[in-house]
Amino acid sequence: MASSSDSWMKEYNEAMKLADDITGMISEHNSFPSSGPETQRHASAIRRKITILGTRLDSLQSLLSKVPVKSDKEMNRRKDNLASLRSKVNQMASTLNMSNFANRDSLFGPEIKPDAMSRTVGLDNNGLVGLQRQVMKEQDEGLEKLEETVLSTKHIALAVNEELSLHTRLIDDLDEHVEVTDSRLRRVQKNLAVLNKRTKGGCSCLCMLLSVIGIVVLVVVIWLLVKYL
């Protein structure tokens, strides 16, 4: 029985050590740039460790009622320690905006992720280690799928951006051609107005000239008639 109790404390101490590691990683994360591949990888590593720590806390919670203790006081102390550590983990998750940490089953879908506590029932230390490795493997696979989705989305976004840039250039070219055509049209209209004005002036001069010629001819005819008649 003492061995079982010591096993629980050993698991708890390992969880505490993992929590300290995560705290250090979060402090280190604050020195990273606000964005970038390295920052994303570091944040993903922190989230993965927080998820692993949450699984260990679920295991400790499940085993707590099965491990014999010396007194109720010791049981309450362990419950308080476990609750305090869980509160700390929730704060870590909140720091990284892991809003679904309280329901980690929704991360990869409830249809493929059974309840974490039920998976730990009846497992010894080796079984818990194997479960943790399995959880890590599933999380790695989920992160790989997420990475593929992100890359695919990135490629789609780049293609859409390129298409929008092409359309923008075409619209700019069209605007430029419209401006040039409008300028030419204005120039042609101006030339037509000048030509029309000159044409009207030329007609007036021609009419006057014809009138003068007609008067001169008429005078000559009258003079000839008077002279010879």
PDB file of C-alpha atoms in Angstrom:
ATOM      1  CA  MET A   1       0.000   0.000   0.000  1.00  0.00           C
ATOM      2  CA  ALA A   2       2.861   2.342   0.829  1.00  0.00           C
ATOM      3  CA  SER A   3       4.230   1.590  -2.594  1.00  0.00           C
ATOM      4  CA  SER A   4       0.977   2.736  -4.238  1.00  0.00           C
ATOM      5  CA  SER A   5       0.997   5.934  -2.186  1.00  0.00           C
ATOM      6  CA  ASP A   6       4.636   6.577  -3.093  1.00  0.00           C
ATOM      7  CA  SER A   7       3.745   5.963  -6.729  1.00  0.00           C
ATOM      8  CA  TRP A   8       1.072   8.646  -6.584  1.00  0.00           C
ATOM      9  CA  MET A   9       3.487  11.122  -5.003  1.00  0.00           C
ATOM     10  CA  LYS A  10       6.091  10.266  -7.641  1.00  0.00           C
ATOM     11  CA  GLU A  11       3.581  10.993 -10.399  1.00  0.00           C
ATOM     12  CA  TYR A  12       2.599  14.210  -8.658  1.00  0.00           C
ATOM     13  CA  ASN A  13       6.225  15.338  -8.332  1.00  0.00           C
ATOM     14  CA  GLU A  14       6.803  14.623 -12.024  1.00  0.00           C
ATOM     15  CA  ALA A  15       3.720  16.678 -12.843  1.00  0.00           C
ATOM     16  CA  MET A  16       5.074  19.516 -10.696  1.00  0.00           C
ATOM     17  CA  LYS A  17       8.395  19.317 -12.546  1.00  0.00           C
ATOM     18  CA  LEU A  18       6.601  19.436 -15.887  1.00  0.00           C
ATOM     19  CA  ALA A  19       4.621  22.454 -14.683  1.00  0.00           C
ATOM     20  CA  ASP A  20       7.869  24.214 -13.749  1.00  0.00           C
ATOM     21  CA  ASP A  21       9.274  23.423 -17.199  1.00  0.00           C
ATOM     22  CA  ILE A  22       6.191  24.901 -18.822  1.00  0.00           C
ATOM     23  CA  THR A  23       6.460  28.018 -16.658  1.00  0.00           C
ATOM     24  CA  GLY A  24      10.053  28.463 -17.816  1.00  0.00           C
ATOM     25  CA  MET A  25       9.045  27.985 -21.460  1.00  0.00           C
ATOM     26  CA  ILE A  26       6.283  30.574 -21.102  1.00  0.00           C
ATOM     27  CA  SER A  27       8.753  33.055 -19.626  1.00  0.00           C
ATOM     28  CA  GLU A  28      11.124  32.328 -22.505  1.00  0.00           C
ATOM     29  CA  HIS A  29       8.247  32.713 -24.984  1.00  0.00           C
ATOM     30  CA  ASN A  30       7.789  36.333 -23.902  1.00  0.00           C
ATOM     31  CA  SER A  31      11.209  37.141 -25.372  1.00  0.00           C
ATOM     32  CA  PHE A  32      10.224  35.773 -28.814  1.00  0.00           C
ATOM     33  CA  PRO A  33       8.914  38.028 -31.616  1.00  0.00           C
ATOM     34  CA  SER A  34       5.182  38.526 -31.743  1.00  0.00           C
ATOM     35  CA  SER A  35       4.960  36.339 -34.859  1.00  0.00           C
ATOM     36  CA  GLY A  36       7.046  34.051 -37.015  1.00  0.00           C
ATOM     37  CA  PRO A  37       7.651  30.322 -37.569  1.00  0.00           C
ATOM     38  CA  GLU A  38       9.961  29.965 -34.567  1.00  0.00           C
ATOM     39  CA  THR A  39       7.431  31.658 -32.288  1.00  0.00           C
ATOM     40  CA  GLN A  40       4.654  29.379 -33.542  1.00  0.00           C
ATOM     41  CA  ARG A  41       6.737  26.240 -33.044  1.00  0.00           C
ATOM     42  CA  HIS A  42       7.643  27.298 -29.500  1.00  0.00           C
ATOM     43  CA  ALA A  43       4.004  28.078 -28.682  1.00  0.00           C
ATOM     44  CA  SER A  44       2.928  24.707 -30.114  1.00  0.00           C
ATOM     45  CA  ALA A  45       5.493  22.920 -27.936  1.00  0.00           C
ATOM     46  CA  ILE A  46       4.144  24.725 -24.856  1.00  0.00           C
ATOM     47  CA  ARG A  47       0.541  23.857 -25.722  1.00  0.00           C
ATOM     48  CA  ARG A  48       1.486  20.222 -26.224  1.00  0.00           C
ATOM     49  CA  LYS A  49       3.184  20.038 -22.817  1.00  0.00           C
ATOM     50  CA  ILE A  50       0.207  21.740 -21.179  1.00  0.00           C
ATOM     51  CA  THR A  51      -2.082  19.120 -22.719  1.00  0.00           C
ATOM     52  CA  ILE A  52       0.206  16.325 -21.496  1.00  0.00           C
ATOM     53  CA  LEU A  53       0.215  17.856 -18.029  1.00  0.00           C
ATOM     54  CA  GLY A  54      -3.577  18.025 -18.097  1.00  0.00           C
ATOM     55  CA  THR A  55      -3.684  14.310 -18.918  1.00  0.00           C
ATOM     56  CA  ARG A  56      -1.381  13.558 -15.987  1.00  0.00           C
ATOM     57  CA  LEU A  57      -3.597  15.575 -13.658  1.00  0.00           C
ATOM     58  CA  ASP A  58      -6.606  13.588 -14.830  1.00  0.00           C
ATOM     59  CA  SER A  59      -4.680  10.404 -14.081  1.00  0.00           C
ATOM     60  CA  LEU A  60      -3.729  11.653 -10.630  1.00  0.00           C
ATOM     61  CA  GLN A  61      -7.347  12.626  -9.957  1.00  0.00           C
ATOM     62  CA  SER A  62      -8.526   9.170 -11.003  1.00  0.00           C
ATOM     63  CA  LEU A  63      -5.926   7.373  -8.899  1.00  0.00           C
ATOM     64  CA  LEU A  64      -6.397   9.571  -5.849  1.00  0.00           C
ATOM     65  CA  SER A  65      -9.485   7.705  -4.678  1.00  0.00           C
ATOM     66  CA  LYS A  66      -7.792   4.334  -5.215  1.00  0.00           C
ATOM     67  CA  VAL A  67      -4.543   5.004  -3.389  1.00  0.00           C
ATOM     68  CA  PRO A  68      -4.690   4.323   0.350  1.00  0.00           C
ATOM     69  CA  VAL A  69      -3.485   7.177   2.576  1.00  0.00           C
ATOM     70  CA  LYS A  70      -2.637   7.375   6.277  1.00  0.00           C
ATOM     71  CA  SER A  71      -5.371   9.837   7.208  1.00  0.00           C
ATOM     72  CA  ASP A  72      -8.113  12.079   5.907  1.00  0.00           C
ATOM     73  CA  LYS A  73      -5.803  15.024   6.499  1.00  0.00           C
ATOM     74  CA  GLU A  74      -3.294  13.585   4.042  1.00  0.00           C
ATOM     75  CA  MET A  75      -6.063  12.944   1.518  1.00  0.00           C
ATOM     76  CA  ASN A  76      -7.279  16.551   1.815  1.00  0.00           C
ATOM     77  CA  ARG A  77      -3.709  17.813   1.452  1.00  0.00           C
ATOM     78  CA  ARG A  78      -3.279  15.870  -1.770  1.00  0.00           C
ATOM     79  CA  LYS A  79      -6.613  17.082  -3.085  1.00  0.00           C
ATOM     80  CA  ASP A  80      -5.627  20.672  -2.307  1.00  0.00           C
ATOM     81  CA  ASN A  81      -2.238  20.231  -3.983  1.00  0.00           C
ATOM     82  CA  LEU A  82      -3.858  18.694  -7.033  1.00  0.00           C
ATOM     83  CA  ALA A  83      -6.471  21.464  -7.226  1.00  0.00           C
ATOM     84  CA  SER A  84      -3.769  24.110  -6.884  1.00  0.00           C
ATOM     85  CA  LEU A  85      -1.712  22.532  -9.653  1.00  0.00           C
ATOM     86  CA  ARG A  86      -4.757  22.255 -11.911  1.00  0.00           C
ATOM     87  CA  SER A  87      -5.541  25.928 -11.315  1.00  0.00           C
ATOM     88  CA  LYS A  88      -1.970  26.770 -12.278  1.00  0.00           C
ATOM     89  CA  VAL A  89      -2.274  24.713 -15.463  1.00  0.00           C
ATOM     90  CA  ASN A  90      -5.532  26.473 -16.362  1.00  0.00           C
ATOM     91  CA  GLN A  91      -3.777  29.822 -15.952  1.00  0.00           C
ATOM     92  CA  MET A  92      -0.991  28.638 -18.268  1.00  0.00           C
ATOM     93  CA  ALA A  93      -3.546  27.543 -20.837  1.00  0.00           C
ATOM     94  CA  SER A  94      -5.317  30.880 -20.533  1.00  0.00           C
ATOM     95  CA  THR A  95      -2.005  32.659 -21.189  1.00  0.00           C
ATOM     96  CA  LEU A  96      -1.750  30.886 -24.551  1.00  0.00           C
ATOM     97  CA  ASN A  97      -5.459  31.348 -25.347  1.00  0.00           C
ATOM     98  CA  MET A  98      -6.186  27.616 -25.039  1.00  0.00           C
ATOM     99  CA  SER A  99      -9.897  28.267 -24.570  1.00  0.00           C
ATOM    100  CA  ASN A 100     -10.797  24.620 -25.190  1.00  0.00           C
ATOM    101  CA  PHE A 101      -8.306  23.244 -22.652  1.00  0.00           C
ATOM    102  CA  ALA A 102     -11.054  22.439 -20.170  1.00  0.00           C
ATOM    103  CA  ASN A 103     -12.570  20.193 -22.830  1.00  0.00           C
ATOM    104  CA  ARG A 104      -9.506  18.775 -24.580  1.00  0.00           C
ATOM    105  CA  ASP A 105     -11.614  16.078 -26.259  1.00  0.00           C
ATOM    106  CA  SER A 106     -12.890  18.723 -28.703  1.00  0.00           C
ATOM    107  CA  LEU A 107      -9.363  19.401 -29.974  1.00  0.00           C
ATOM    108  CA  PHE A 108      -9.339  16.429 -32.385  1.00  0.00           C
ATOM    109  CA  GLY A 109     -13.031  15.524 -32.259  1.00  0.00           C
ATOM    110  CA  PRO A 110     -15.055  13.591 -29.693  1.00  0.00           C
ATOM    111  CA  GLU A 111     -15.570  10.704 -32.061  1.00  0.00           C
ATOM    112  CA  ILE A 112     -11.907   9.654 -31.850  1.00  0.00           C
ATOM    113  CA  LYS A 113     -10.895  10.892 -28.403  1.00  0.00           C
ATOM    114  CA  PRO A 114     -12.456   9.025 -25.465  1.00  0.00           C
ATOM    115  CA  ASP A 115     -12.648  10.578 -22.041  1.00  0.00           C
ATOM    116  CA  ALA A 116      -9.159  11.006 -20.594  1.00  0.00           C
ATOM    117  CA  MET A 117     -10.065   9.746 -17.125  1.00  0.00           C
ATOM    118  CA  SER A 118     -11.669   6.570 -18.446  1.00  0.00           C
ATOM    119  CA  ARG A 119      -8.473   5.772 -20.362  1.00  0.00           C
ATOM    120  CA  THR A 120      -6.446   5.755 -17.153  1.00  0.00           C
ATOM    121  CA  VAL A 121      -8.636   3.335 -15.213  1.00  0.00           C
ATOM    122  CA  GLY A 122      -6.756   0.185 -14.251  1.00  0.00           C
ATOM    123  CA  LEU A 123      -3.384   1.367 -15.613  1.00  0.00           C
ATOM    124  CA  ASP A 124      -0.142   1.033 -13.679  1.00  0.00           C
ATOM    125  CA  ASN A 125       2.864   3.318 -14.078  1.00  0.00           C
ATOM    126  CA  ASN A 126       3.991   1.631 -17.285  1.00  0.00           C
ATOM    127  CA  GLY A 127       0.468   1.838 -18.637  1.00  0.00           C
ATOM    128  CA  LEU A 128       0.269   5.540 -17.803  1.00  0.00           C
ATOM    129  CA  VAL A 129       3.584   6.151 -19.543  1.00  0.00           C
ATOM    130  CA  GLY A 130       2.331   4.254 -22.577  1.00  0.00           C
ATOM    131  CA  LEU A 131      -0.910   6.254 -22.510  1.00  0.00           C
ATOM    132  CA  GLN A 132       1.023   9.497 -22.349  1.00  0.00           C
ATOM    133  CA  ARG A 133       3.131   8.432 -25.309  1.00  0.00           C
ATOM    134  CA  GLN A 134      -0.009   7.506 -27.219  1.00  0.00           C
ATOM    135  CA  VAL A 135      -1.545  10.888 -26.398  1.00  0.00           C
ATOM    136  CA  MET A 136       1.639  12.618 -27.555  1.00  0.00           C
ATOM    137  CA  LYS A 137       1.575  10.613 -30.783  1.00  0.00           C
ATOM    138  CA  GLU A 138      -2.060  11.503 -31.411  1.00  0.00           C
ATOM    139  CA  GLN A 139      -1.318  15.150 -30.704  1.00  0.00           C
ATOM    140  CA  ASP A 140       1.665  15.077 -33.061  1.00  0.00           C
ATOM    141  CA  GLU A 141      -0.538  13.593 -35.785  1.00  0.00           C
ATOM    142  CA  GLY A 142      -3.177  16.234 -35.093  1.00  0.00           C
ATOM    143  CA  LEU A 143      -0.592  19.001 -35.249  1.00  0.00           C
ATOM    144  CA  GLU A 144       0.755  17.612 -38.532  1.00  0.00           C
ATOM    145  CA  LYS A 145      -2.753  17.647 -39.989  1.00  0.00           C
ATOM    146  CA  LEU A 146      -3.236  21.163 -38.654  1.00  0.00           C
ATOM    147  CA  GLU A 147       0.068  22.205 -40.231  1.00  0.00           C
ATOM    148  CA  GLU A 148      -1.021  20.726 -43.577  1.00  0.00           C
ATOM    149  CA  THR A 149      -4.295  22.627 -43.330  1.00  0.00           C
ATOM    150  CA  VAL A 150      -2.490  25.861 -42.481  1.00  0.00           C
ATOM    151  CA  LEU A 151      -0.071  25.403 -45.392  1.00  0.00           C
ATOM    152  CA  SER A 152      -2.937  24.633 -47.760  1.00  0.00           C
ATOM    153  CA  THR A 153      -4.792  27.714 -46.554  1.00  0.00           C
ATOM    154  CA  LYS A 154      -1.611  29.749 -46.978  1.00  0.00           C
ATOM    155  CA  HIS A 155      -1.202  28.577 -50.575  1.00  0.00           C
ATOM    156  CA  ILE A 156      -4.840  29.384 -51.319  1.00  0.00           C
ATOM    157  CA  ALA A 157      -4.421  32.833 -49.760  1.00  0.00           C
ATOM    158  CA  LEU A 158      -1.283  33.469 -51.825  1.00  0.00           C
ATOM    159  CA  ALA A 159      -3.093  32.405 -55.004  1.00  0.00           C
ATOM    160  CA  VAL A 160      -6.053  34.646 -54.208  1.00  0.00           C
ATOM    161  CA  ASN A 161      -3.681  37.521 -53.421  1.00  0.00           C
ATOM    162  CA  GLU A 162      -1.885  37.008 -56.740  1.00  0.00           C
ATOM    163  CA  GLU A 163      -5.201  36.941 -58.584  1.00  0.00           C
ATOM    164  CA  LEU A 164      -6.328  40.132 -56.843  1.00  0.00           C
ATOM    165  CA  SER A 165      -3.022  41.810 -57.709  1.00  0.00           C
ATOM    166  CA  LEU A 166      -3.500  40.837 -61.370  1.00  0.00           C
ATOM    167  CA  HIS A 167      -7.039  42.214 -61.389  1.00  0.00           C
ATOM    168  CA  THR A 168      -5.816  45.410 -59.742  1.00  0.00           C
ATOM    169  CA  ARG A 169      -3.169  45.875 -62.427  1.00  0.00           C
ATOM    170  CA  LEU A 170      -5.758  45.243 -65.169  1.00  0.00           C
ATOM    171  CA  ILE A 171      -8.122  47.790 -63.633  1.00  0.00           C
ATOM    172  CA  ASP A 172      -5.286  50.336 -63.351  1.00  0.00           C
ATOM    173  CA  ASP A 173      -4.387  49.756 -67.016  1.00  0.00           C
ATOM    174  CA  LEU A 174      -8.034  50.119 -68.001  1.00  0.00           C
ATOM    175  CA  ASP A 175      -8.296  53.390 -66.064  1.00  0.00           C
ATOM    176  CA  GLU A 176      -5.169  54.670 -67.809  1.00  0.00           C
ATOM    177  CA  HIS A 177      -6.553  53.735 -71.246  1.00  0.00           C
ATOM    178  CA  VAL A 178      -9.868  55.414 -70.421  1.00  0.00           C
ATOM    179  CA  GLU A 179      -8.066  58.598 -69.387  1.00  0.00           C
ATOM    180  CA  VAL A 180      -6.001  58.606 -72.609  1.00  0.00           C
ATOM    181  CA  THR A 181      -9.091  57.990 -74.746  1.00  0.00           C
ATOM    182  CA  ASP A 182     -11.015  60.725 -72.938  1.00  0.00           C
ATOM    183  CA  SER A 183      -8.133  63.156 -73.498  1.00  0.00           C
ATOM    184  CA  ARG A 184      -8.011  62.324 -77.213  1.00  0.00           C
ATOM    185  CA  LEU A 185     -11.778  62.685 -77.498  1.00  0.00           C
ATOM    186  CA  ARG A 186     -11.640  66.130 -75.894  1.00  0.00           C
ATOM    187  CA  ARG A 187      -8.871  67.165 -78.289  1.00  0.00           C
ATOM    188  CA  VAL A 188     -10.845  65.946 -81.327  1.00  0.00           C
ATOM    189  CA  GLN A 189     -13.960  67.795 -80.139  1.00  0.00           C
ATOM    190  CA  LYS A 190     -11.925  70.969 -79.733  1.00  0.00           C
ATOM    191  CA  ASN A 191     -10.467  70.609 -83.236  1.00  0.00           C
ATOM    192  CA  LEU A 192     -13.959  70.037 -84.665  1.00  0.00           C
ATOM    193  CA  ALA A 193     -15.233  73.181 -82.981  1.00  0.00           C
ATOM    194  CA  VAL A 194     -12.385  75.243 -84.407  1.00  0.00           C
ATOM    195  CA  LEU A 195     -12.945  73.760 -87.873  1.00  0.00           C
ATOM    196  CA  ASN A 196     -16.655  74.433 -87.665  1.00  0.00           C
ATOM    197  CA  LYS A 197     -15.994  78.047 -86.689  1.00  0.00           C
ATOM    198  CA  ARG A 198     -13.555  78.502 -89.566  1.00  0.00           C
ATOM    199  CA  THR A 199     -16.001  76.899 -91.979  1.00  0.00           C
ATOM    200  CA  LYS A 200     -18.737  79.322 -90.975  1.00  0.00           C
ATOM    201  CA  GLY A 201     -16.344  82.253 -91.395  1.00  0.00           C
ATOM    202  CA  GLY A 202     -15.244  81.015 -94.857  1.00  0.00           C
ATOM    203  CA  CYS A 203     -18.850  80.747 -96.041  1.00  0.00           C
ATOM    204  CA  SER A 204     -19.571  84.322 -94.998  1.00  0.00           C
ATOM    205  CA  CYS A 205     -16.546  85.643 -96.924  1.00  0.00           C
ATOM    206  CA  LEU A 206     -17.516  83.637-100.024  1.00  0.00           C
ATOM    207  CA  CYS A 207     -21.046  85.001 -99.980  1.00  0.00           C
ATOM    208  CA  MET A 208     -19.770  88.545 -99.711  1.00  0.00           C
ATOM    209  CA  LEU A 209     -17.359  87.989-102.600  1.00  0.00           C
ATOM    210  CA  LEU A 210     -20.113  86.555-104.794  1.00  0.00           C
ATOM    211  CA  SER A 211     -22.366  89.468-103.930  1.00  0.00           C
ATOM    212  CA  VAL A 212     -19.692  92.001-104.907  1.00  0.00           C
ATOM    213  CA  ILE A 213     -19.049  90.144-108.177  1.00  0.00           C
ATOM    214  CA  GLY A 214     -22.782  90.080-108.907  1.00  0.00           C
ATOM    215  CA  ILE A 215     -23.107  93.825-108.292  1.00  0.00           C
ATOM    216  CA  VAL A 216     -20.119  94.546-110.512  1.00  0.00           C
ATOM    217  CA  VAL A 217     -21.551  92.407-113.312  1.00  0.00           C
ATOM    218  CA  LEU A 218     -24.915  94.104-112.956  1.00  0.00           C
ATOM    219  CA  VAL A 219     -23.324  97.551-113.151  1.00  0.00           C
ATOM    220  CA  VAL A 220     -21.338  96.574-116.240  1.00  0.00           C
ATOM    221  CA  VAL A 221     -24.474  95.233-117.942  1.00  0.00           C
ATOM    222  CA  ILE A 222     -26.423  98.424-117.203  1.00  0.00           C
ATOM    223  CA  TRP A 223     -23.554 100.571-118.445  1.00  0.00           C
ATOM    224  CA  LEU A 224     -23.329  98.601-121.712  1.00  0.00           C
ATOM    225  CA  LEU A 225     -27.074  98.915-122.233  1.00  0.00           C
ATOM    226  CA  VAL A 226     -27.021 102.648-121.688  1.00  0.00           C
ATOM    227  CA  LYS A 227     -24.017 103.136-123.968  1.00  0.00           C
ATOM    228  CA  TYR A 228     -25.258 101.146-126.939  1.00  0.00           C
ATOM    229  CA  LEU A 229     -28.922 101.859-126.700  1.00  0.00           C
TER     230      LEU A 229
END
